[in-house]
Short mmCIF file of C-alpha atoms and ligand atoms in Angstrom, two decimals:
data_model
loop_
_atom_site.label_atom_id
_atom_site.label_comp_id
_atom_site.label_asym_id
_atom_site.label_seq_id
_atom_site.Cartn_x
_atom_site.Cartn_y
_atom_site.Cartn_z
CA MET A 26 0.17 -0.11 -0.10
CA ALA A 27 1.58 3.32 -1.15
CA LEU A 28 0.61 7.15 -0.37
CA VAL A 29 -0.90 8.52 -3.57
CA ALA A 30 -1.01 12.74 -3.70
CA VAL A 31 -3.94 13.09 -5.80
CA GLY A 32 -3.62 17.07 -7.89
CA VAL A 33 -7.13 18.28 -9.23
CA SER A 34 -7.00 21.07 -11.08
CA GLY A 35 -10.11 23.04 -12.41
CA GLY A 36 -11.43 21.83 -15.48
CA ILE A 37 -15.26 20.14 -16.06
CA SER A 38 -14.17 16.42 -15.50
CA ALA A 39 -12.83 17.18 -12.27
CA TYR A 40 -15.53 14.95 -10.96
CA LYS A 41 -14.18 11.98 -12.63
CA ALA A 42 -11.18 12.69 -10.43
CA VAL A 43 -13.37 11.22 -7.51
CA GLU A 44 -13.81 7.39 -9.66
CA VAL A 45 -9.80 7.82 -10.04
CA VAL A 46 -9.66 8.14 -6.28
CA ARG A 47 -11.77 5.67 -5.38
CA LEU A 48 -10.16 2.95 -7.68
CA LEU A 49 -6.97 3.88 -6.41
CA GLN A 50 -8.36 2.87 -2.88
CA LYS A 51 -10.37 -0.28 -4.24
CA ALA A 52 -6.03 -0.72 -5.16
CA GLY A 53 -5.29 -0.67 -1.78
CA HIS A 54 -3.88 2.76 -1.98
CA GLU A 55 -4.40 5.14 0.41
CA VAL A 56 -4.78 8.79 -1.32
CA ALA A 57 -4.08 12.52 -0.34
CA VAL A 58 -6.31 15.55 -2.81
CA VAL A 59 -4.92 18.55 -3.38
CA MET A 60 -7.08 21.12 -5.22
CA THR A 61 -6.08 24.01 -7.53
CA ARG A 62 -8.78 27.02 -6.74
CA ALA A 63 -10.73 26.50 -9.65
CA ALA A 64 -11.15 22.98 -9.13
CA THR A 65 -13.12 23.66 -5.82
CA ARG A 66 -15.62 25.41 -8.04
CA PHE A 67 -16.25 22.18 -9.91
CA VAL A 68 -16.43 19.69 -7.24
CA GLY A 69 -16.42 20.20 -3.56
CA PRO A 70 -13.59 19.68 -1.66
CA LEU A 71 -15.86 17.63 0.79
CA THR A 72 -16.41 15.22 -1.84
CA PHE A 73 -13.25 13.99 -1.55
CA GLU A 74 -12.66 14.58 2.07
CA ALA A 75 -15.19 11.99 2.74
CA ILE A 76 -14.06 9.47 0.70
CA THR A 77 -10.55 9.78 1.57
CA ARG A 78 -11.03 10.57 5.36
CA ARG A 79 -8.38 13.06 4.74
CA ARG A 80 -8.20 16.70 5.11
CA VAL A 81 -7.98 18.15 1.43
CA ILE A 82 -5.44 20.91 0.81
CA THR A 83 -6.68 23.47 -1.19
CA SER A 84 -4.36 26.59 -0.05
CA GLN A 85 -1.12 26.77 0.97
CA TRP A 86 -2.69 30.12 3.69
CA THR A 87 -4.93 27.86 5.49
CA PRO A 88 -4.38 28.24 9.11
CA GLY A 89 -2.41 25.36 10.41
CA ALA A 90 -1.28 23.94 7.13
CA ASN A 91 2.11 25.37 7.67
CA ALA A 92 2.59 23.99 11.11
CA ASP A 93 3.62 20.76 9.79
CA ILE A 94 4.88 21.85 6.63
CA GLU A 95 2.38 20.30 4.83
CA HIS A 96 3.15 20.22 1.12
CA ILE A 97 6.82 19.12 1.95
CA ALA A 98 5.13 16.39 4.43
CA LEU A 99 3.18 15.03 1.31
CA ALA A 100 6.01 15.53 -0.66
CA THR A 101 8.20 12.84 0.70
CA ASP A 102 5.60 10.76 1.45
CA ALA A 103 3.50 10.14 -1.26
CA ALA A 104 5.05 7.43 -4.08
CA LEU A 105 3.44 8.79 -6.88
CA PHE A 106 2.11 12.55 -7.50
CA LEU A 107 -0.79 11.91 -10.09
CA VAL A 108 -2.68 15.54 -11.57
CA ALA A 109 -6.10 14.58 -13.17
CA PRO A 110 -7.58 16.39 -14.65
CA ALA A 111 -4.71 18.68 -15.71
CA THR A 112 -5.66 21.72 -17.04
CA ALA A 113 -3.72 23.82 -20.05
CA ASN A 114 -2.89 26.55 -17.30
CA THR A 115 -1.84 23.98 -14.56
CA ILE A 116 0.51 21.91 -17.59
CA ALA A 117 1.68 25.36 -18.18
CA ARG A 118 2.54 26.13 -14.36
CA LEU A 119 4.00 22.61 -14.23
CA ALA A 120 6.21 23.17 -17.27
CA HIS A 121 7.70 26.04 -16.11
CA GLY A 122 8.37 25.70 -12.88
CA LEU A 123 5.58 27.94 -11.16
CA ALA A 124 4.42 27.43 -7.39
CA GLY A 125 1.29 29.79 -6.86
CA ASP A 126 -0.28 27.54 -4.97
CA PHE A 127 -0.25 24.03 -3.07
CA LEU A 128 -0.62 21.62 -6.29
CA THR A 129 2.78 23.21 -8.09
CA SER A 130 4.28 23.85 -4.34
CA LEU A 131 3.77 20.04 -3.86
CA ALA A 132 5.46 19.09 -7.73
CA LEU A 133 8.54 20.99 -7.48
CA ALA A 134 8.78 19.45 -3.75
CA THR A 135 8.44 16.12 -4.29
CA ARG A 136 10.54 13.49 -5.57
CA ALA A 137 7.98 10.33 -6.35
CA PRO A 138 7.12 9.90 -10.14
CA VAL A 139 4.62 12.89 -11.36
CA LEU A 140 1.69 11.21 -13.71
CA VAL A 141 -0.68 13.99 -15.64
CA ALA A 142 -3.64 13.52 -17.28
CA PRO A 143 -4.83 16.42 -19.63
CA ALA A 144 -7.62 17.47 -19.82
CA MET A 145 -8.68 20.50 -22.08
CA ASN A 146 -10.64 22.29 -25.39
CA THR A 147 -9.30 20.35 -28.38
CA HIS A 148 -7.49 23.59 -29.74
CA MET A 149 -5.72 24.58 -26.74
CA TYR A 150 -4.80 20.94 -26.27
CA ASP A 151 -3.19 21.01 -30.11
CA HIS A 152 -1.88 24.91 -29.85
CA PRO A 153 1.86 25.00 -29.80
CA ALA A 154 2.26 26.19 -26.56
CA THR A 155 0.58 23.60 -24.72
CA GLN A 156 2.32 21.21 -26.90
CA ALA A 157 5.56 22.05 -25.97
CA ASN A 158 4.57 22.56 -22.44
CA LEU A 159 3.41 18.56 -22.63
CA ASP A 160 7.43 18.29 -24.17
CA LEU A 161 8.97 20.04 -21.88
CA LEU A 162 7.65 17.81 -18.98
CA ARG A 163 7.87 14.22 -20.89
CA SER A 164 11.59 15.53 -21.51
CA ARG A 165 11.82 15.66 -17.52
CA GLY A 166 10.61 12.00 -17.15
CA VAL A 167 6.48 13.38 -16.80
CA HIS A 168 4.39 10.35 -17.30
CA PHE A 169 1.10 11.07 -19.12
CA VAL A 170 -1.97 9.25 -19.43
CA GLU A 171 -2.94 10.63 -23.33
CA PRO A 172 -6.71 12.48 -22.99
CA GLY A 173 -9.26 10.80 -25.59
CA GLU A 174 -10.87 12.18 -28.21
CA GLY A 175 -14.83 12.84 -28.95
CA TYR A 176 -17.56 14.69 -27.69
CA LEU A 177 -16.20 17.74 -25.22
CA ALA A 178 -17.95 19.48 -22.88
CA CYS A 179 -17.45 22.88 -24.85
CA GLY A 180 -19.20 21.28 -27.09
CA TRP A 181 -16.39 20.88 -29.97
CA VAL A 182 -15.39 17.14 -30.92
CA GLY A 183 -12.00 16.37 -30.84
CA LYS A 184 -8.85 15.66 -28.65
CA GLY A 185 -9.01 16.77 -25.17
CA ARG A 186 -11.29 14.54 -23.08
CA LEU A 187 -10.31 13.04 -19.88
CA ALA A 188 -9.06 9.72 -20.46
CA GLU A 189 -11.37 7.23 -18.59
CA PRO A 190 -11.14 6.72 -14.73
CA GLU A 191 -10.18 3.20 -15.49
CA ALA A 192 -7.16 4.06 -17.76
CA ILE A 193 -5.97 6.72 -14.91
CA ALA A 194 -5.92 4.09 -12.74
CA ALA A 195 -4.43 1.56 -14.39
CA ALA A 196 -1.46 4.07 -15.23
CA ALA A 197 -0.97 5.13 -12.02
CA LEU A 198 -0.91 1.47 -10.66
CA ARG A 199 1.50 0.57 -13.14
CA LEU A 200 4.08 3.47 -11.77
CA LEU A 201 3.07 2.70 -8.05
CA SER A 202 4.26 -1.31 -9.05
CA PRO A 203 6.64 -1.11 -12.39
CA VAL A 204 7.08 -4.42 -14.47
CA ARG A 205 10.55 -4.56 -14.83
CA ASP A 206 10.31 -7.18 -17.12
CA LEU A 207 13.43 -5.54 -19.06
CA ALA A 208 15.80 -5.62 -16.21
CA GLY A 209 19.53 -5.96 -17.40
CA ARG A 210 18.47 -6.03 -21.28
CA ARG A 211 20.11 -4.04 -23.71
CA VAL A 212 17.67 -2.24 -26.61
CA VAL A 213 18.37 0.02 -29.60
CA VAL A 214 15.51 2.86 -31.22
CA THR A 215 16.05 4.82 -33.80
CA ALA A 216 14.01 7.29 -33.99
CA GLY A 217 13.18 10.84 -36.30
CA PRO A 218 13.95 11.60 -39.81
CA THR A 219 17.40 11.28 -41.58
CA PHE A 220 18.61 14.82 -43.28
CA GLU A 221 20.42 14.37 -46.59
CA ASP A 222 22.51 17.52 -47.24
CA LEU A 223 22.68 18.88 -50.81
CA ASP A 224 24.79 21.84 -49.75
CA PRO A 225 25.71 23.58 -46.59
CA VAL A 226 22.10 24.99 -46.81
CA ARG A 227 19.74 22.73 -47.77
CA TYR A 228 18.94 19.13 -47.16
CA LEU A 229 16.19 16.50 -48.54
CA GLY A 230 13.86 15.21 -45.10
CA ASN A 231 10.98 13.85 -44.38
CA ARG A 232 7.91 14.71 -41.93
CA SER A 233 9.06 12.12 -38.92
CA SER A 234 8.79 13.89 -35.67
CA GLY A 235 10.40 10.99 -33.97
CA ARG A 236 7.52 10.65 -31.66
CA MET A 237 6.86 6.74 -32.26
CA GLY A 238 10.54 5.70 -31.68
CA LEU A 239 10.66 7.95 -28.73
CA SER A 240 7.77 6.61 -26.86
CA VAL A 241 9.11 2.77 -27.84
CA ALA A 242 12.50 3.93 -26.07
CA ALA A 243 10.95 5.60 -22.79
CA ASP A 244 8.39 2.40 -22.67
CA ALA A 245 11.60 0.12 -22.78
CA ALA A 246 13.44 2.36 -20.24
CA ALA A 247 10.53 2.35 -17.62
CA ARG A 248 10.27 -1.43 -18.01
CA GLY A 249 14.15 -1.59 -16.76
CA ALA A 250 16.20 -1.59 -20.21
CA ASP A 251 19.16 -0.08 -21.25
CA VAL A 252 18.16 2.08 -23.88
CA THR A 253 20.20 4.01 -26.25
CA VAL A 254 18.28 6.24 -28.96
CA VAL A 255 20.09 7.12 -32.48
CA LEU A 256 18.22 10.15 -33.23
CA GLY A 257 17.60 11.71 -36.21
CA PRO A 258 16.93 15.65 -36.19
CA THR A 259 13.91 16.72 -34.22
CA SER A 260 12.86 19.27 -32.18
CA LEU A 261 11.20 16.43 -29.71
CA GLU A 262 13.61 16.29 -26.03
CA PRO A 263 14.07 12.43 -25.63
CA ALA A 264 13.31 11.36 -22.19
CA ALA A 265 15.05 11.59 -19.40
CA GLY A 266 17.37 8.40 -18.61
CA LEU A 267 17.76 7.50 -22.24
CA ARG A 268 21.40 7.23 -23.77
CA VAL A 269 21.17 9.56 -27.17
CA VAL A 270 23.23 9.41 -29.90
CA ARG A 271 22.74 12.62 -32.43
CA VAL A 272 22.89 11.58 -35.99
CA ARG A 273 21.94 13.32 -38.84
CA SER A 274 22.16 11.28 -42.33
CA ALA A 275 20.78 7.85 -43.32
CA ARG A 276 24.96 6.83 -43.32
CA GLU A 277 25.38 7.94 -39.88
CA MET A 278 22.38 6.53 -38.35
CA HIS A 279 23.64 3.00 -40.04
CA THR A 280 27.37 3.71 -38.64
CA ALA A 281 25.97 4.47 -35.28
CA VAL A 282 23.82 1.37 -35.21
CA VAL A 283 26.43 -1.08 -36.64
CA GLY A 284 28.49 -0.11 -33.70
CA LEU A 285 25.41 -0.77 -31.32
CA ARG A 286 24.07 -4.16 -32.46
CA ASP A 287 26.61 -6.35 -30.71
CA GLY A 288 24.97 -7.21 -27.28
CA ALA A 289 22.18 -5.29 -28.29
CA ASP A 290 18.68 -7.63 -27.05
CA ALA A 291 16.38 -5.66 -29.72
CA ILE A 292 16.80 -3.28 -32.25
CA VAL A 293 13.63 -1.12 -33.26
CA MET A 294 14.27 0.88 -36.73
CA ALA A 295 11.39 3.31 -36.17
CA ALA A 296 13.33 6.28 -38.01
CA ALA A 297 12.14 7.71 -41.15
CA VAL A 298 15.57 6.93 -43.15
CA ALA A 299 16.23 8.26 -46.36
CA ASP A 300 16.01 5.95 -49.21
CA TYR A 301 18.37 8.30 -51.14
CA THR A 302 21.10 11.05 -50.95
CA PRO A 303 22.67 13.30 -53.34
CA ALA A 304 24.71 11.10 -54.98
CA GLY A 305 28.54 11.54 -54.63
CA GLY A 306 27.42 13.34 -51.00
CA ALA A 307 26.64 16.97 -50.20
CA ALA A 308 28.37 20.06 -52.74
CA GLY A 309 31.03 21.65 -50.92
CA GLY A 310 29.50 24.99 -51.69
CA LYS A 311 26.31 26.90 -51.39
CA VAL A 312 24.52 25.61 -55.36
CA LYS A 313 23.95 28.84 -57.39
CA LYS A 314 20.27 28.83 -59.27
CA GLN A 315 20.49 28.97 -62.91
CA ASP A 316 18.03 29.78 -65.99
CA GLY A 317 16.96 26.56 -66.56
CA PRO A 318 15.19 23.24 -64.50
CA LEU A 319 18.11 21.15 -62.05
CA THR A 320 18.65 17.84 -61.95
CA VAL A 321 20.15 16.18 -58.91
CA THR A 322 21.00 12.91 -58.87
CA LEU A 323 20.33 10.29 -55.78
CA GLU A 324 21.86 7.27 -54.72
CA ARG A 325 20.54 4.80 -52.18
CA THR A 326 21.41 4.57 -49.16
CA VAL A 327 22.21 1.55 -47.00
CA ASP A 328 18.71 -0.09 -45.97
CA ILE A 329 19.91 -0.02 -41.94
CA LEU A 330 17.01 -2.73 -41.07
CA ALA A 331 18.20 -5.34 -44.24
CA ASP A 332 21.56 -4.90 -43.12
CA LEU A 333 20.80 -5.90 -39.62
CA GLY A 334 18.50 -8.50 -40.92
CA ARG A 335 20.96 -9.97 -43.25
CA TRP A 336 24.10 -9.99 -40.01
CA ARG A 337 21.42 -11.40 -37.65
CA ALA A 338 20.70 -14.20 -40.10
CA GLY A 339 21.80 -17.38 -38.24
CA ARG A 340 22.35 -15.36 -34.49
CA ALA A 341 19.90 -15.98 -31.78
CA ALA A 342 19.67 -11.80 -31.04
CA PRO A 343 18.98 -9.08 -31.39
CA VAL A 344 14.86 -9.19 -31.99
CA LEU A 345 14.16 -6.99 -34.64
CA VAL A 346 11.41 -4.87 -35.27
CA GLY A 347 10.88 -2.31 -38.36
CA PHE A 348 8.02 0.02 -39.34
CA ALA A 349 6.33 0.03 -42.87
CA ALA A 350 4.71 3.52 -43.51
CA GLU A 351 2.11 2.61 -46.31
CA THR A 352 -0.64 4.51 -48.10
CA SER A 353 -2.05 1.13 -49.81
CA ASP A 354 -2.15 -2.45 -50.05
CA VAL A 355 -0.44 -1.81 -46.39
CA LEU A 356 -0.63 -5.41 -44.80
CA ALA A 357 0.63 -7.00 -48.23
CA TYR A 358 3.53 -4.29 -48.34
CA ALA A 359 4.13 -5.13 -44.76
CA ALA A 360 4.52 -8.73 -44.97
CA ARG A 361 6.70 -8.57 -48.30
CA LYS A 362 8.76 -6.32 -46.46
CA ARG A 363 9.12 -8.33 -43.36
CA GLU A 364 10.13 -11.32 -45.23
CA ALA A 365 12.53 -9.10 -47.39
CA LYS A 366 14.38 -7.64 -44.31
CA GLN A 367 14.28 -10.63 -42.52
CA VAL A 368 12.51 -9.10 -39.07
CA ASP A 369 10.39 -10.47 -36.54
CA LEU A 370 8.04 -7.50 -36.44
CA ILE A 371 7.11 -5.21 -39.15
CA VAL A 372 4.66 -2.64 -37.10
CA ALA A 373 2.51 -1.60 -40.23
CA ASN A 374 0.56 1.69 -40.72
CA ASP A 375 -1.81 3.64 -43.48
CA VAL A 376 -0.29 6.92 -43.16
CA SER A 377 -3.27 8.19 -45.61
CA GLN A 378 -5.75 7.65 -42.29
CA PRO A 379 -6.46 10.74 -40.12
CA GLY A 380 -4.90 10.22 -36.99
CA ALA A 381 -1.86 7.92 -38.10
CA GLY A 382 1.94 8.58 -38.76
CA PHE A 383 3.11 11.92 -39.21
CA GLU A 384 2.87 14.75 -36.54
CA VAL A 385 0.38 12.76 -34.90
CA ASP A 386 0.72 11.88 -31.17
CA THR A 387 -1.98 8.43 -32.58
CA ASN A 388 -1.68 5.75 -34.83
CA ILE A 389 -3.75 2.57 -35.82
CA ALA A 390 -1.16 -0.05 -36.19
CA SER A 391 -0.98 -3.65 -37.26
CA PHE A 392 1.73 -6.19 -36.08
CA VAL A 393 3.13 -8.50 -38.93
CA THR A 394 5.19 -11.35 -37.85
CA ALA A 395 5.21 -14.78 -38.91
CA ALA A 396 2.37 -15.89 -37.43
CA GLY A 397 0.16 -13.84 -39.12
CA VAL A 398 -1.39 -10.28 -38.54
CA GLN A 399 -2.95 -8.57 -35.90
CA SER A 400 -4.39 -5.18 -35.95
CA PHE A 401 -5.31 -2.64 -33.28
CA PRO A 402 -7.61 0.26 -33.34
CA LEU A 403 -6.78 4.27 -33.28
CA GLU A 404 -4.21 4.61 -30.01
CA ALA A 405 -2.27 6.77 -28.79
CA LYS A 406 1.59 6.21 -29.67
CA THR A 407 2.38 6.01 -26.05
CA ALA A 408 -0.54 3.01 -26.29
CA LEU A 409 1.68 1.56 -29.34
CA ALA A 410 4.90 1.54 -27.68
CA ALA A 411 3.68 -0.77 -24.85
CA ARG A 412 2.60 -3.52 -27.16
CA ILE A 413 5.73 -2.85 -29.16
CA VAL A 414 7.88 -3.62 -26.13
CA ASP A 415 5.60 -6.02 -25.04
CA PHE A 416 6.33 -7.87 -27.81
CA ILE A 417 9.86 -7.93 -27.86
CA ALA A 418 9.70 -8.49 -24.00
CA GLY A 419 7.55 -12.10 -24.82
CA ARG A 420 10.19 -13.13 -27.58
CA LEU A 421 13.21 -12.52 -25.15
CA SER A 422 11.44 -14.21 -22.43
CA ALA A 423 10.62 -17.24 -24.80
CA GLY A 424 14.28 -17.38 -25.27
CA ALA A 425 16.08 -15.14 -26.95
CA PRO A 426 19.72 -15.33 -24.91
CA ARG A 427 20.06 -12.58 -22.20
CA THR A 428 23.02 -10.88 -22.99
CA PRO A 429 25.10 -9.68 -19.88
CA ALA A 430 24.57 -5.73 -18.89
CA GLN A 431 27.25 -3.58 -17.84
CA GLY A 432 27.39 -3.61 -13.70
CA ASP A 433 26.14 -7.63 -13.84
CA GLN A 434 27.31 -10.33 -11.66
CA ALA A 435 29.50 -12.33 -13.69
N1 LIG B 514 15.00 1.49 -43.07
C1 LIG B 514 16.09 1.43 -43.17
N2 LIG B 514 17.06 2.22 -43.51
C2 LIG B 514 16.51 2.81 -44.76
C3 LIG B 514 15.24 3.08 -45.00
C4 LIG B 514 14.25 2.43 -44.16
O1 LIG B 514 16.45 0.47 -41.91
N3 LIG B 514 17.67 3.18 -45.69
C5 LIG B 514 13.94 1.04 -42.54
C6 LIG B 514 13.38 1.90 -41.48
O2 LIG B 514 13.71 2.36 -40.38
C7 LIG B 514 11.50 1.30 -41.64
C8 LIG B 514 11.32 0.39 -42.18
O3 LIG B 514 13.00 0.01 -42.63
O4 LIG B 514 11.72 0.41 -39.84
C9 LIG B 514 11.23 0.94 -43.64
O5 LIG B 514 10.91 -0.15 -44.83
P1 LIG B 514 11.10 0.76 -45.91
O6 LIG B 514 11.17 -0.31 -47.20
O7 LIG B 514 12.24 1.80 -46.03
O8 LIG B 514 9.67 2.20 -45.97
P2 LIG B 514 9.55 2.55 -46.80
O9 LIG B 514 10.80 3.68 -46.91
O10 LIG B 514 8.02 3.11 -46.90
O11 LIG B 514 9.86 2.58 -48.43
P3 LIG B 514 9.22 2.04 -49.35
O12 LIG B 514 9.21 3.19 -50.57
O13 LIG B 514 9.54 0.41 -50.46
O14 LIG B 514 7.52 1.62 -49.44
#
């Protein structure tokens, strides 16, 4: 049994936090509720007080609240700090370290893992300011329960609805007793685009953000793996605790992966690697414009995944996972890619569908393995990442040999 601090901020879905608290209690945990002033306009503190049988903290200015330096005591005692719902304003304050109320002071004072369940109007969620704040928190190791899509209380339809209480409680319980099924395993994940330089100022790139690969890396690390991310040029910040090797071109990515493949238990090629690069490399000086059209000759890059597949043939490890982004005949192309590249799993998705592919944080994927196809509904990339890591953990526990990790006893 652990003590969970639940921070409730002022959104219409604050009432759902009541059910989250009950579910945490049902799982045997004790809950202390902290509310922002705005939250108390949506749900009465008395409701939480009655079900938690603890004083609900709504302000640091309440007489007596400082006698035991309450936020420090709760900060030390809590095994998890869950913020549900987290409004755009609360997320911004958490991201920037503001500490103007009890909830945000607690966030700064605690060393416990922090889990945030955002809820807001869909345009507020999509706003670059909110997205940048979410990225900032993610890069500091804050965990999230992605909001759902659908009809919002404000009357709009879109992403921003607080995740269901069951999903929030399940995520909290996972953090309270983390699965460490990849402890001692080494995982390499590539993520992001590659840029192929044409000259000192221009390049050929693609729209990959790196979000899918970074989610896989974060999930594997949370489950105890020693994770190295080979990261192409992207503005996303990798989660805390990952080893990061930054690369630019397909060639650099290939060199980095070859350097890491020995001793890896699994390699996930989530990067969108360029298939072509300017023949002969980038021009030394800036290419000047001419009157007529410009012809650039491109040559093939090394297919890193296929190269790994050839190298792995005859070996028991690592588990190899690739992606296939398609716009038609998704499963047929993916099955062909899996065989041609000799990999264990191809995560296939139709990038022409809304909610799938680049620059969004959801995906609609199918797993293509030697055993067949398994398709999943639209879901957060973090949820798909967990499935991919489940697949890897399953393969490893089914017999891929464990390679000794640094610091392991011989
Ligand atoms: N990949 C790679 N090296 C490359 C290109 C792709 O390792 N030079 C990997 C990607 O990381 C991904 C998978 O291969 O895991 C994608 O397969 P690919 O056949 O390249 O897909 P597309 O780029 O979509 O190719 P195509 O145009 O043939 O559909």
